[in-house]
mmCIF file with all atom_site columns, C-alpha atoms in Angstrom:
data_model
loop_
_atom_site.group_PDB
_atom_site.id
_atom_site.type_symbol
_atom_site.label_atom_id
_atom_site.label_alt_id
_atom_site.label_comp_id
_atom_site.label_asym_id
_atom_site.label_entity_id
_atom_site.label_seq_id
_atom_site.pdbx_PDB_ins_code
_atom_site.Cartn_x
_atom_site.Cartn_y
_atom_site.Cartn_z
_atom_site.occupancy
_atom_site.B_iso_or_equiv
_atom_site.pdbx_formal_charge
_atom_site.auth_seq_id
_atom_site.auth_comp_id
_atom_site.auth_asym_id
_atom_site.auth_atom_id
_atom_site.pdbx_PDB_model_num
ATOM 1   C CA . UNK Q 1 1   ? 12.222 14.041  -67.141 1.00 92.00 ? 120 UNK Q CA 1
ATOM 2   C CA . UNK Q 1 2   ? 13.853 10.896  -68.494 1.00 89.00 ? 121 UNK Q CA 1
ATOM 3   C CA . UNK Q 1 3   ? 15.800 12.992  -70.994 1.00 88.00 ? 122 UNK Q CA 1
ATOM 4   C CA . UNK Q 1 4   ? 17.032 15.292  -68.235 1.00 91.00 ? 123 UNK Q CA 1
ATOM 5   C CA . UNK Q 1 5   ? 18.285 12.219  -66.427 1.00 91.00 ? 124 UNK Q CA 1
ATOM 6   C CA . UNK Q 1 6   ? 20.183 11.174  -69.544 1.00 88.00 ? 125 UNK Q CA 1
ATOM 7   C CA . UNK Q 1 7   ? 21.684 14.638  -69.957 1.00 88.00 ? 126 UNK Q CA 1
ATOM 8   C CA . UNK Q 1 8   ? 23.032 14.736  -66.419 1.00 91.00 ? 127 UNK Q CA 1
ATOM 9   C CA . UNK Q 1 9   ? 24.152 11.089  -66.471 1.00 89.00 ? 128 UNK Q CA 1
ATOM 10  C CA . UNK Q 1 10  ? 26.148 11.449  -69.686 1.00 85.00 ? 129 UNK Q CA 1
ATOM 11  C CA . UNK Q 1 11  ? 27.237 15.057  -69.170 1.00 87.00 ? 130 UNK Q CA 1
ATOM 12  C CA . UNK Q 1 12  ? 25.683 16.091  -72.474 1.00 82.00 ? 131 UNK Q CA 1
ATOM 13  C CA . UNK Q 1 13  ? 25.519 19.893  -72.634 1.00 81.00 ? 132 UNK Q CA 1
ATOM 14  C CA . UNK Q 1 14  ? 26.278 20.118  -68.926 1.00 86.00 ? 133 UNK Q CA 1
ATOM 15  C CA . UNK Q 1 15  ? 28.552 18.722  -66.257 1.00 91.00 ? 134 UNK Q CA 1
ATOM 16  C CA . UNK Q 1 16  ? 27.986 15.106  -65.282 1.00 91.00 ? 135 UNK Q CA 1
ATOM 17  C CA . UNK Q 1 17  ? 25.897 14.954  -62.146 1.00 92.00 ? 136 UNK Q CA 1
ATOM 18  C CA . UNK Q 1 18  ? 24.898 11.505  -60.896 1.00 91.00 ? 137 UNK Q CA 1
ATOM 19  C CA . UNK Q 1 19  ? 22.670 12.941  -58.167 1.00 93.00 ? 138 UNK Q CA 1
ATOM 20  C CA . UNK Q 1 20  ? 20.632 15.033  -60.590 1.00 94.00 ? 139 UNK Q CA 1
ATOM 21  C CA . UNK Q 1 21  ? 20.476 12.157  -63.080 1.00 93.00 ? 140 UNK Q CA 1
ATOM 22  C CA . UNK Q 1 22  ? 19.162 9.891   -60.341 1.00 94.00 ? 141 UNK Q CA 1
ATOM 23  C CA . UNK Q 1 23  ? 16.626 12.513  -59.290 1.00 95.00 ? 142 UNK Q CA 1
ATOM 24  C CA . UNK Q 1 24  ? 15.135 12.825  -62.785 1.00 95.00 ? 143 UNK Q CA 1
ATOM 25  C CA . UNK Q 1 25  ? 15.186 9.092   -63.493 1.00 95.00 ? 144 UNK Q CA 1
ATOM 26  C CA . UNK Q 1 26  ? 13.221 8.544   -60.276 1.00 95.00 ? 145 UNK Q CA 1
ATOM 27  C CA . UNK Q 1 27  ? 10.678 11.199  -61.224 1.00 95.00 ? 146 UNK Q CA 1
ATOM 28  C CA . UNK Q 1 28  ? 10.194 9.749   -64.695 1.00 94.00 ? 147 UNK Q CA 1
ATOM 29  C CA . UNK Q 1 29  ? 9.923  6.282   -63.146 1.00 95.00 ? 148 UNK Q CA 1
ATOM 30  C CA . UNK Q 1 30  ? 6.947  7.443   -61.064 1.00 94.00 ? 149 UNK Q CA 1
ATOM 31  C CA . UNK Q 1 31  ? 5.106  8.191   -64.318 1.00 93.00 ? 150 UNK Q CA 1
ATOM 32  C CA . UNK Q 1 32  ? 5.670  4.651   -65.580 1.00 91.00 ? 151 UNK Q CA 1
ATOM 33  C CA . UNK Q 1 33  ? 8.591  5.322   -67.931 1.00 92.00 ? 152 UNK Q CA 1
ATOM 34  C CA . UNK Q 1 34  ? 10.045 1.811   -68.205 1.00 92.00 ? 153 UNK Q CA 1
ATOM 35  C CA . UNK Q 1 35  ? 13.575 2.795   -69.207 1.00 92.00 ? 154 UNK Q CA 1
ATOM 36  C CA . UNK Q 1 36  ? 13.735 5.325   -66.374 1.00 93.00 ? 155 UNK Q CA 1
ATOM 37  C CA . UNK Q 1 37  ? 12.461 2.668   -63.965 1.00 95.00 ? 156 UNK Q CA 1
ATOM 38  C CA . UNK Q 1 38  ? 15.263 0.386   -65.082 1.00 94.00 ? 157 UNK Q CA 1
ATOM 39  C CA . UNK Q 1 39  ? 17.954 3.043   -64.786 1.00 93.00 ? 158 UNK Q CA 1
ATOM 40  C CA . UNK Q 1 40  ? 16.752 4.364   -61.444 1.00 95.00 ? 159 UNK Q CA 1
ATOM 41  C CA . UNK Q 1 41  ? 16.534 0.768   -60.237 1.00 94.00 ? 160 UNK Q CA 1
ATOM 42  C CA . UNK Q 1 42  ? 20.110 0.040   -61.285 1.00 93.00 ? 161 UNK Q CA 1
ATOM 43  C CA . UNK Q 1 43  ? 21.329 3.235   -59.608 1.00 92.00 ? 162 UNK Q CA 1
ATOM 44  C CA . UNK Q 1 44  ? 19.537 2.237   -56.402 1.00 93.00 ? 163 UNK Q CA 1
ATOM 45  C CA . UNK Q 1 45  ? 21.492 -1.035  -56.471 1.00 92.00 ? 164 UNK Q CA 1
ATOM 46  C CA . UNK Q 1 46  ? 24.895 0.564   -56.950 1.00 89.00 ? 165 UNK Q CA 1
ATOM 47  C CA . UNK Q 1 47  ? 27.110 1.344   -53.986 1.00 82.00 ? 166 UNK Q CA 1
ATOM 48  C CA . UNK Q 1 48  ? 26.377 5.006   -53.277 1.00 83.00 ? 167 UNK Q CA 1
ATOM 49  C CA . UNK Q 1 49  ? 24.656 7.277   -50.791 1.00 87.00 ? 168 UNK Q CA 1
ATOM 50  C CA . UNK Q 1 50  ? 21.372 6.464   -52.564 1.00 85.00 ? 169 UNK Q CA 1
ATOM 51  C CA . UNK Q 1 51  ? 21.671 2.696   -52.319 1.00 91.00 ? 170 UNK Q CA 1
ATOM 52  C CA . UNK Q 1 52  ? 18.381 1.013   -51.476 1.00 94.00 ? 171 UNK Q CA 1
ATOM 53  C CA . UNK Q 1 53  ? 18.212 -2.605  -52.606 1.00 94.00 ? 172 UNK Q CA 1
ATOM 54  C CA . UNK Q 1 54  ? 14.477 -3.000  -51.980 1.00 95.00 ? 173 UNK Q CA 1
ATOM 55  C CA . UNK Q 1 55  ? 13.555 0.103   -53.996 1.00 95.00 ? 174 UNK Q CA 1
ATOM 56  C CA . UNK Q 1 56  ? 15.916 -0.905  -56.782 1.00 95.00 ? 175 UNK Q CA 1
ATOM 57  C CA . UNK Q 1 57  ? 14.401 -4.366  -57.122 1.00 96.00 ? 176 UNK Q CA 1
ATOM 58  C CA . UNK Q 1 58  ? 10.873 -2.937  -56.937 1.00 96.00 ? 177 UNK Q CA 1
ATOM 59  C CA . UNK Q 1 59  ? 11.577 -0.604  -59.868 1.00 96.00 ? 178 UNK Q CA 1
ATOM 60  C CA . UNK Q 1 60  ? 13.199 -3.380  -61.884 1.00 95.00 ? 179 UNK Q CA 1
ATOM 61  C CA . UNK Q 1 61  ? 10.152 -5.590  -61.334 1.00 95.00 ? 180 UNK Q CA 1
ATOM 62  C CA . UNK Q 1 62  ? 7.803  -2.819  -62.460 1.00 95.00 ? 181 UNK Q CA 1
ATOM 63  C CA . UNK Q 1 63  ? 9.625  -2.364  -65.741 1.00 94.00 ? 182 UNK Q CA 1
ATOM 64  C CA . UNK Q 1 64  ? 10.128 -6.114  -66.203 1.00 94.00 ? 183 UNK Q CA 1
ATOM 65  C CA . UNK Q 1 65  ? 6.375  -6.634  -65.890 1.00 93.00 ? 184 UNK Q CA 1
ATOM 66  C CA . UNK Q 1 66  ? 6.033  -4.172  -68.771 1.00 92.00 ? 185 UNK Q CA 1
ATOM 67  C CA . UNK Q 1 67  ? 8.107  -6.592  -70.897 1.00 92.00 ? 186 UNK Q CA 1
ATOM 68  C CA . UNK Q 1 68  ? 11.342 -4.601  -70.581 1.00 93.00 ? 187 UNK Q CA 1
ATOM 69  C CA . UNK Q 1 69  ? 13.892 -7.378  -71.056 1.00 93.00 ? 188 UNK Q CA 1
ATOM 70  C CA . UNK Q 1 70  ? 16.994 -5.640  -69.570 1.00 93.00 ? 189 UNK Q CA 1
ATOM 71  C CA . UNK Q 1 71  ? 15.170 -5.430  -66.235 1.00 94.00 ? 190 UNK Q CA 1
ATOM 72  C CA . UNK Q 1 72  ? 14.179 -9.088  -66.374 1.00 95.00 ? 191 UNK Q CA 1
ATOM 73  C CA . UNK Q 1 73  ? 17.771 -10.020 -67.155 1.00 94.00 ? 192 UNK Q CA 1
ATOM 74  C CA . UNK Q 1 74  ? 19.113 -7.908  -64.282 1.00 94.00 ? 193 UNK Q CA 1
ATOM 75  C CA . UNK Q 1 75  ? 16.650 -9.509  -61.862 1.00 96.00 ? 194 UNK Q CA 1
ATOM 76  C CA . UNK Q 1 76  ? 17.608 -12.967 -63.061 1.00 95.00 ? 195 UNK Q CA 1
ATOM 77  C CA . UNK Q 1 77  ? 21.275 -12.241 -62.449 1.00 94.00 ? 196 UNK Q CA 1
ATOM 78  C CA . UNK Q 1 78  ? 20.609 -10.698 -59.042 1.00 94.00 ? 197 UNK Q CA 1
ATOM 79  C CA . UNK Q 1 79  ? 18.679 -13.724 -57.775 1.00 96.00 ? 198 UNK Q CA 1
ATOM 80  C CA . UNK Q 1 80  ? 21.168 -16.134 -59.335 1.00 94.00 ? 199 UNK Q CA 1
ATOM 81  C CA . UNK Q 1 81  ? 23.884 -14.925 -56.991 1.00 91.00 ? 200 UNK Q CA 1
ATOM 82  C CA . UNK Q 1 82  ? 24.105 -14.356 -53.282 1.00 89.00 ? 201 UNK Q CA 1
ATOM 83  C CA . UNK Q 1 83  ? 25.321 -10.769 -53.204 1.00 90.00 ? 202 UNK Q CA 1
ATOM 84  C CA . UNK Q 1 84  ? 22.694 -8.031  -53.246 1.00 91.00 ? 203 UNK Q CA 1
ATOM 85  C CA . UNK Q 1 85  ? 19.969 -10.377 -51.994 1.00 93.00 ? 204 UNK Q CA 1
ATOM 86  C CA . UNK Q 1 86  ? 19.944 -14.000 -50.860 1.00 94.00 ? 205 UNK Q CA 1
ATOM 87  C CA . UNK Q 1 87  ? 20.091 -16.370 -53.803 1.00 94.00 ? 206 UNK Q CA 1
ATOM 88  C CA . UNK Q 1 88  ? 16.660 -17.482 -55.032 1.00 96.00 ? 207 UNK Q CA 1
ATOM 89  C CA . UNK Q 1 89  ? 16.928 -19.823 -57.990 1.00 96.00 ? 208 UNK Q CA 1
ATOM 90  C CA . UNK Q 1 90  ? 13.160 -19.995 -58.493 1.00 96.00 ? 209 UNK Q CA 1
ATOM 91  C CA . UNK Q 1 91  ? 13.052 -16.205 -58.933 1.00 96.00 ? 210 UNK Q CA 1
ATOM 92  C CA . UNK Q 1 92  ? 16.159 -16.303 -61.114 1.00 96.00 ? 211 UNK Q CA 1
ATOM 93  C CA . UNK Q 1 93  ? 14.559 -18.960 -63.313 1.00 96.00 ? 212 UNK Q CA 1
ATOM 94  C CA . UNK Q 1 94  ? 11.399 -16.877 -63.624 1.00 96.00 ? 213 UNK Q CA 1
ATOM 95  C CA . UNK Q 1 95  ? 13.108 -13.634 -64.689 1.00 97.00 ? 214 UNK Q CA 1
ATOM 96  C CA . UNK Q 1 96  ? 15.824 -15.160 -66.879 1.00 96.00 ? 215 UNK Q CA 1
ATOM 97  C CA . UNK Q 1 97  ? 13.134 -17.136 -68.700 1.00 96.00 ? 216 UNK Q CA 1
ATOM 98  C CA . UNK Q 1 98  ? 11.161 -13.961 -69.285 1.00 95.00 ? 217 UNK Q CA 1
ATOM 99  C CA . UNK Q 1 99  ? 14.210 -12.179 -70.688 1.00 95.00 ? 218 UNK Q CA 1
ATOM 100 C CA . UNK Q 1 100 ? 14.913 -15.213 -72.884 1.00 95.00 ? 219 UNK Q CA 1
ATOM 101 C CA . UNK Q 1 101 ? 11.345 -15.232 -74.237 1.00 94.00 ? 220 UNK Q CA 1
ATOM 102 C CA . UNK Q 1 102 ? 11.676 -11.518 -74.997 1.00 93.00 ? 221 UNK Q CA 1
ATOM 103 C CA . UNK Q 1 103 ? 14.651 -12.408 -77.230 1.00 91.00 ? 222 UNK Q CA 1
ATOM 104 C CA . UNK Q 1 104 ? 17.219 -10.668 -75.066 1.00 92.00 ? 223 UNK Q CA 1
ATOM 105 C CA . UNK Q 1 105 ? 20.475 -11.800 -76.652 1.00 91.00 ? 224 UNK Q CA 1
ATOM 106 C CA . UNK Q 1 106 ? 22.500 -11.518 -73.470 1.00 92.00 ? 225 UNK Q CA 1
ATOM 107 C CA . UNK Q 1 107 ? 19.922 -13.620 -71.628 1.00 93.00 ? 226 UNK Q CA 1
ATOM 108 C CA . UNK Q 1 108 ? 20.088 -16.265 -74.341 1.00 94.00 ? 227 UNK Q CA 1
ATOM 109 C CA . UNK Q 1 109 ? 23.875 -16.320 -74.193 1.00 93.00 ? 228 UNK Q CA 1
ATOM 110 C CA . UNK Q 1 110 ? 23.840 -16.605 -70.401 1.00 94.00 ? 229 UNK Q CA 1
ATOM 111 C CA . UNK Q 1 111 ? 21.231 -19.376 -70.471 1.00 95.00 ? 230 UNK Q CA 1
ATOM 112 C CA . UNK Q 1 112 ? 23.263 -21.462 -72.894 1.00 94.00 ? 231 UNK Q CA 1
ATOM 113 C CA . UNK Q 1 113 ? 26.463 -20.984 -70.908 1.00 94.00 ? 232 UNK Q CA 1
ATOM 114 C CA . UNK Q 1 114 ? 24.667 -22.040 -67.703 1.00 94.00 ? 233 UNK Q CA 1
ATOM 115 C CA . UNK Q 1 115 ? 23.265 -25.083 -69.479 1.00 93.00 ? 234 UNK Q CA 1
ATOM 116 C CA . UNK Q 1 116 ? 26.574 -26.406 -70.811 1.00 93.00 ? 235 UNK Q CA 1
ATOM 117 C CA . UNK Q 1 117 ? 28.875 -25.491 -67.931 1.00 93.00 ? 236 UNK Q CA 1
ATOM 118 C CA . UNK Q 1 118 ? 29.734 -28.447 -65.631 1.00 93.00 ? 237 UNK Q CA 1
ATOM 119 C CA . UNK Q 1 119 ? 29.419 -26.109 -62.650 1.00 92.00 ? 238 UNK Q CA 1
ATOM 120 C CA . UNK Q 1 120 ? 25.889 -24.903 -63.432 1.00 92.00 ? 239 UNK Q CA 1
ATOM 121 C CA . UNK Q 1 121 ? 24.155 -27.404 -65.728 1.00 90.00 ? 240 UNK Q CA 1
ATOM 122 C CA . UNK Q 1 122 ? 22.495 -29.120 -62.767 1.00 93.00 ? 241 UNK Q CA 1
ATOM 123 C CA . UNK Q 1 123 ? 21.077 -25.919 -61.230 1.00 93.00 ? 242 UNK Q CA 1
ATOM 124 C CA . UNK Q 1 124 ? 17.289 -26.042 -60.687 1.00 95.00 ? 243 UNK Q CA 1
ATOM 125 C CA . UNK Q 1 125 ? 16.394 -23.667 -63.523 1.00 95.00 ? 244 UNK Q CA 1
ATOM 126 C CA . UNK Q 1 126 ? 13.738 -25.798 -65.268 1.00 95.00 ? 245 UNK Q CA 1
ATOM 127 C CA . UNK Q 1 127 ? 12.000 -23.071 -67.269 1.00 96.00 ? 246 UNK Q CA 1
ATOM 128 C CA . UNK Q 1 128 ? 15.210 -21.567 -68.553 1.00 95.00 ? 247 UNK Q CA 1
ATOM 129 C CA . UNK Q 1 129 ? 16.868 -24.855 -69.436 1.00 95.00 ? 248 UNK Q CA 1
ATOM 130 C CA . UNK Q 1 130 ? 13.680 -26.058 -71.148 1.00 95.00 ? 249 UNK Q CA 1
ATOM 131 C CA . UNK Q 1 131 ? 13.867 -23.024 -73.429 1.00 95.00 ? 250 UNK Q CA 1
ATOM 132 C CA . UNK Q 1 132 ? 17.493 -23.814 -74.258 1.00 94.00 ? 251 UNK Q CA 1
ATOM 133 C CA . UNK Q 1 133 ? 16.783 -27.505 -74.837 1.00 93.00 ? 252 UNK Q CA 1
ATOM 134 C CA . UNK Q 1 134 ? 13.821 -26.668 -77.068 1.00 92.00 ? 253 UNK Q CA 1
ATOM 135 C CA . UNK Q 1 135 ? 16.085 -25.063 -79.625 1.00 83.00 ? 254 UNK Q CA 1
ATOM 136 C CA . UNK Q 1 136 ? 16.580 -27.411 -82.542 1.00 65.00 ? 255 UNK Q CA 1
ATOM 137 C CA . UNK Q 1 137 ? 20.269 -28.346 -82.864 1.00 62.00 ? 256 UNK Q CA 1
ATOM 138 C CA . UNK Q 1 138 ? 21.933 -28.031 -86.259 1.00 51.00 ? 257 UNK Q CA 1
ATOM 139 C CA . UNK Q 1 139 ? 23.474 -31.210 -87.664 1.00 53.00 ? 258 UNK Q CA 1
ATOM 140 C CA . UNK Q 1 140 ? 27.211 -31.016 -88.253 1.00 55.00 ? 259 UNK Q CA 1
ATOM 141 C CA . UNK Q 1 141 ? 26.908 -32.038 -91.924 1.00 55.00 ? 260 UNK Q CA 1
ATOM 142 C CA . UNK Q 1 142 ? 24.070 -29.641 -92.710 1.00 48.00 ? 261 UNK Q CA 1
ATOM 143 C CA . UNK Q 1 143 ? 24.433 -26.251 -94.286 1.00 51.00 ? 262 UNK Q CA 1
ATOM 144 C CA . UNK Q 1 144 ? 24.165 -23.280 -91.966 1.00 47.00 ? 263 UNK Q CA 1
ATOM 145 C CA . UNK Q 1 145 ? 21.052 -21.139 -92.172 1.00 47.00 ? 264 UNK Q CA 1
ATOM 146 C CA . UNK Q 1 146 ? 23.104 -18.241 -93.445 1.00 46.00 ? 265 UNK Q CA 1
ATOM 147 C CA . UNK Q 1 147 ? 24.386 -20.310 -96.370 1.00 53.00 ? 266 UNK Q CA 1
ATOM 148 C CA . UNK Q 1 148 ? 20.825 -20.965 -97.478 1.00 58.00 ? 267 UNK Q CA 1
ATOM 149 C CA . UNK Q 1 149 ? 19.612 -17.403 -97.103 1.00 60.00 ? 268 UNK Q CA 1
ATOM 150 C CA . UNK Q 1 150 ? 19.866 -14.389 -99.312 1.00 65.00 ? 269 UNK Q CA 1
ATOM 151 C CA . UNK Q 1 151 ? 21.501 -11.664 -97.266 1.00 63.00 ? 270 UNK Q CA 1
ATOM 152 C CA . UNK Q 1 152 ? 20.141 -8.155  -97.824 1.00 65.00 ? 271 UNK Q CA 1
ATOM 153 C CA . UNK Q 1 153 ? 22.100 -5.279  -96.363 1.00 65.00 ? 272 UNK Q CA 1
ATOM 154 C CA . UNK Q 1 154 ? 20.011 -2.281  -95.344 1.00 61.00 ? 273 UNK Q CA 1
ATOM 155 C CA . UNK Q 1 155 ? 21.859 0.936   -94.655 1.00 63.00 ? 274 UNK Q CA 1
ATOM 156 C CA . UNK Q 1 156 ? 20.077 3.621   -92.686 1.00 59.00 ? 275 UNK Q CA 1
ATOM 157 C CA . UNK Q 1 157 ? 20.663 7.268   -93.575 1.00 61.00 ? 276 UNK Q CA 1
ATOM 158 C CA . UNK Q 1 158 ? 23.214 9.193   -91.577 1.00 62.00 ? 277 UNK Q CA 1
ATOM 159 C CA . UNK Q 1 159 ? 21.632 10.520  -88.386 1.00 54.00 ? 278 UNK Q CA 1
ATOM 160 C CA . UNK Q 1 160 ? 22.874 14.045  -89.040 1.00 62.00 ? 279 UNK Q CA 1
ATOM 161 C CA . UNK Q 1 161 ? 21.331 14.062  -92.519 1.00 66.00 ? 280 UNK Q CA 1
ATOM 162 C CA . UNK Q 1 162 ? 18.080 12.599  -91.203 1.00 61.00 ? 281 UNK Q CA 1
ATOM 163 C CA . UNK Q 1 163 ? 17.637 15.205  -88.485 1.00 60.00 ? 282 UNK Q CA 1
ATOM 164 C CA . UNK Q 1 164 ? 18.760 18.025  -90.779 1.00 70.00 ? 283 UNK Q CA 1
ATOM 165 C CA . UNK Q 1 165 ? 15.869 17.083  -93.058 1.00 71.00 ? 284 UNK Q CA 1
ATOM 166 C CA . UNK Q 1 166 ? 13.430 16.917  -90.140 1.00 64.00 ? 285 UNK Q CA 1
ATOM 167 C CA . UNK Q 1 167 ? 14.518 20.306  -88.825 1.00 68.00 ? 286 UNK Q CA 1
ATOM 168 C CA . UNK Q 1 168 ? 14.249 21.787  -92.339 1.00 73.00 ? 287 UNK Q CA 1
ATOM 169 C CA . UNK Q 1 169 ? 10.647 20.571  -92.537 1.00 72.00 ? 288 UNK Q CA 1
ATOM 170 C CA . UNK Q 1 170 ? 9.891  22.097  -89.164 1.00 68.00 ? 289 UNK Q CA 1
ATOM 171 C CA . UNK Q 1 171 ? 11.416 25.409  -90.201 1.00 72.00 ? 290 UNK Q CA 1
ATOM 172 C CA . UNK Q 1 172 ? 9.199  25.498  -93.291 1.00 71.00 ? 291 UNK Q CA 1
ATOM 173 C CA . UNK Q 1 173 ? 6.084  24.928  -91.172 1.00 66.00 ? 292 UNK Q CA 1
ATOM 174 C CA . UNK Q 1 174 ? 5.390  28.188  -89.401 1.00 60.00 ? 293 UNK Q CA 1
ATOM 175 C CA . UNK Q 1 175 ? 2.572  28.365  -86.836 1.00 56.00 ? 294 UNK Q CA 1
ATOM 176 C CA . UNK Q 1 176 ? -0.635 30.284  -87.584 1.00 55.00 ? 295 UNK Q CA 1
ATOM 177 C CA . UNK Q 1 177 ? -0.268 33.333  -85.376 1.00 51.00 ? 296 UNK Q CA 1
ATOM 178 C CA . UNK Q 1 178 ? -3.427 35.102  -86.559 1.00 54.00 ? 297 UNK Q CA 1
ATOM 179 C CA . UNK Q 1 179 ? -5.562 33.651  -83.777 1.00 53.00 ? 298 UNK Q CA 1
ATOM 180 C CA . UNK Q 1 180 ? -2.927 32.488  -81.326 1.00 50.00 ? 299 UNK Q CA 1
ATOM 181 C CA . UNK Q 1 181 ? 0.492  30.993  -80.918 1.00 49.00 ? 300 UNK Q CA 1
ATOM 182 C CA . UNK Q 1 182 ? -0.335 27.858  -79.000 1.00 50.00 ? 301 UNK Q CA 1
ATOM 183 C CA . UNK Q 1 183 ? 1.006  29.514  -75.875 1.00 49.00 ? 302 UNK Q CA 1
ATOM 184 C CA . UNK Q 1 184 ? -0.906 30.738  -72.848 1.00 50.00 ? 303 UNK Q CA 1
ATOM 185 C CA . UNK Q 1 185 ? -0.232 34.355  -73.844 1.00 52.00 ? 304 UNK Q CA 1
ATOM 186 C CA . UNK Q 1 186 ? -3.101 35.462  -76.034 1.00 53.00 ? 305 UNK Q CA 1
ATOM 187 C CA . UNK Q 1 187 ? -2.250 37.682  -78.992 1.00 55.00 ? 306 UNK Q CA 1
ATOM 188 C CA . UNK Q 1 188 ? 1.517  37.132  -78.858 1.00 55.00 ? 307 UNK Q CA 1
ATOM 189 C CA . UNK Q 1 189 ? 3.117  36.314  -82.181 1.00 56.00 ? 308 UNK Q CA 1
ATOM 190 C CA . UNK Q 1 190 ? 5.965  33.928  -82.744 1.00 53.00 ? 309 UNK Q CA 1
ATOM 191 C CA . UNK Q 1 191 ? 8.429  36.828  -83.034 1.00 50.00 ? 310 UNK Q CA 1
ATOM 192 C CA . UNK Q 1 192 ? 7.423  38.044  -79.581 1.00 52.00 ? 311 UNK Q CA 1
ATOM 193 C CA . UNK Q 1 193 ? 8.318  34.752  -77.975 1.00 50.00 ? 312 UNK Q CA 1
ATOM 194 C CA . UNK Q 1 194 ? 11.933 33.940  -77.105 1.00 46.00 ? 313 UNK Q CA 1
ATOM 195 C CA . UNK Q 1 195 ? 13.624 31.823  -79.805 1.00 46.00 ? 314 UNK Q CA 1
ATOM 196 C CA . UNK Q 1 196 ? 10.328 30.628  -81.281 1.00 51.00 ? 315 UNK Q CA 1
ATOM 197 C CA . UNK Q 1 197 ? 11.158 28.598  -84.419 1.00 48.00 ? 316 UNK Q CA 1
ATOM 198 C CA . UNK Q 1 198 ? 14.585 30.213  -84.523 1.00 48.00 ? 317 UNK Q CA 1
ATOM 199 C CA . UNK Q 1 199 ? 17.696 28.694  -85.971 1.00 46.00 ? 318 UNK Q CA 1
ATOM 200 C CA . UNK Q 1 200 ? 19.137 28.488  -82.480 1.00 54.00 ? 319 UNK Q CA 1
ATOM 201 C CA . UNK Q 1 201 ? 16.242 26.349  -81.360 1.00 52.00 ? 320 UNK Q CA 1
ATOM 202 C CA . UNK Q 1 202 ? 16.640 24.117  -84.396 1.00 51.00 ? 321 UNK Q CA 1
ATOM 203 C CA . UNK Q 1 203 ? 20.290 23.527  -83.638 1.00 54.00 ? 322 UNK Q CA 1
ATOM 204 C CA . UNK Q 1 204 ? 19.546 22.678  -80.040 1.00 52.00 ? 323 UNK Q CA 1
ATOM 205 C CA . UNK Q 1 205 ? 16.812 20.231  -81.038 1.00 48.00 ? 324 UNK Q CA 1
ATOM 206 C CA . UNK Q 1 206 ? 19.134 18.584  -83.549 1.00 49.00 ? 325 UNK Q CA 1
ATOM 207 C CA . UNK Q 1 207 ? 21.947 18.241  -81.026 1.00 50.00 ? 326 UNK Q CA 1
ATOM 208 C CA . UNK Q 1 208 ? 19.598 16.702  -78.480 1.00 48.00 ? 327 UNK Q CA 1
ATOM 209 C CA . UNK Q 1 209 ? 18.184 14.190  -80.935 1.00 44.00 ? 328 UNK Q CA 1
ATOM 210 C CA . UNK Q 1 210 ? 21.627 13.180  -82.186 1.00 42.00 ? 329 UNK Q CA 1
ATOM 211 C CA . UNK Q 1 211 ? 23.067 12.314  -78.790 1.00 45.00 ? 330 UNK Q CA 1
ATOM 212 C CA . UNK Q 1 212 ? 23.731 8.586   -78.580 1.00 42.00 ? 331 UNK Q CA 1
ATOM 213 C CA . UNK Q 1 213 ? 21.895 7.625   -75.394 1.00 35.00 ? 332 UNK Q CA 1
ATOM 214 C CA . UNK Q 1 214 ? 21.885 3.947   -76.223 1.00 36.00 ? 333 UNK Q CA 1
ATOM 215 C CA . UNK Q 1 215 ? 25.584 3.519   -75.505 1.00 38.00 ? 334 UNK Q CA 1
ATOM 216 C CA . UNK Q 1 216 ? 25.307 4.519   -71.836 1.00 36.00 ? 335 UNK Q CA 1
ATOM 217 C CA . UNK Q 1 217 ? 26.195 1.407   -69.830 1.00 36.00 ? 336 UNK Q CA 1
ATOM 218 C CA . UNK Q 1 218 ? 23.918 0.953   -66.845 1.00 39.00 ? 337 UNK Q CA 1
ATOM 219 C CA . UNK Q 1 219 ? 23.831 -2.826  -66.587 1.00 42.00 ? 338 UNK Q CA 1
ATOM 220 C CA . UNK Q 1 220 ? 25.060 -4.612  -63.499 1.00 45.00 ? 339 UNK Q CA 1
ATOM 221 C CA . UNK Q 1 221 ? 28.416 -6.344  -63.797 1.00 45.00 ? 340 UNK Q CA 1
ATOM 222 C CA . UNK Q 1 222 ? 26.996 -9.681  -62.747 1.00 41.00 ? 341 UNK Q CA 1
ATOM 223 C CA . UNK Q 1 223 ? 28.366 -12.939 -64.060 1.00 39.00 ? 342 UNK Q CA 1
#
């Protein structure tokens, strides 16, 4: 269900359809899929026919409680301002601190900018600012950590090559059809079933796995 939402949201293999993407993200969210909860929550918050601020925040809180840092960051930003909901700095402090503790880089960057800015350094965000202040400053005359470390570059294999290998292994592993096929149709062999272990199926699986879902921007534009 979450994958269907991604397909419709990005227009991968089909036309882009925000309504269908939203539908499948919501369904996956009901089963506790944290990423789908986050994405459905963000879509609830956006100006559209589906906008429902309360439902959006509820979904973000569910995924944030499962240690999903993008949701915690979004909640922190929402409560920091006075746009979608009335500003609540205690709630903002709570969620931004959680995102910070989960090593969310954007949350860390935001926290430091809030701490040093003349306009925000006096905001009542005690938990968040305590985390920033707890970081040990580096002396100006000291060597940077990178200068003292051995840097090891690790290059991952090309995604296409990786999935080609995985698909090749799958194609070499044929199911035992003597007793059954794993389907609900007793006595049917793999050849009797549409596209079972076929090259066409392999290509479709490979294309699906290779799609770069991580680059889909769903974060709120909140500063």
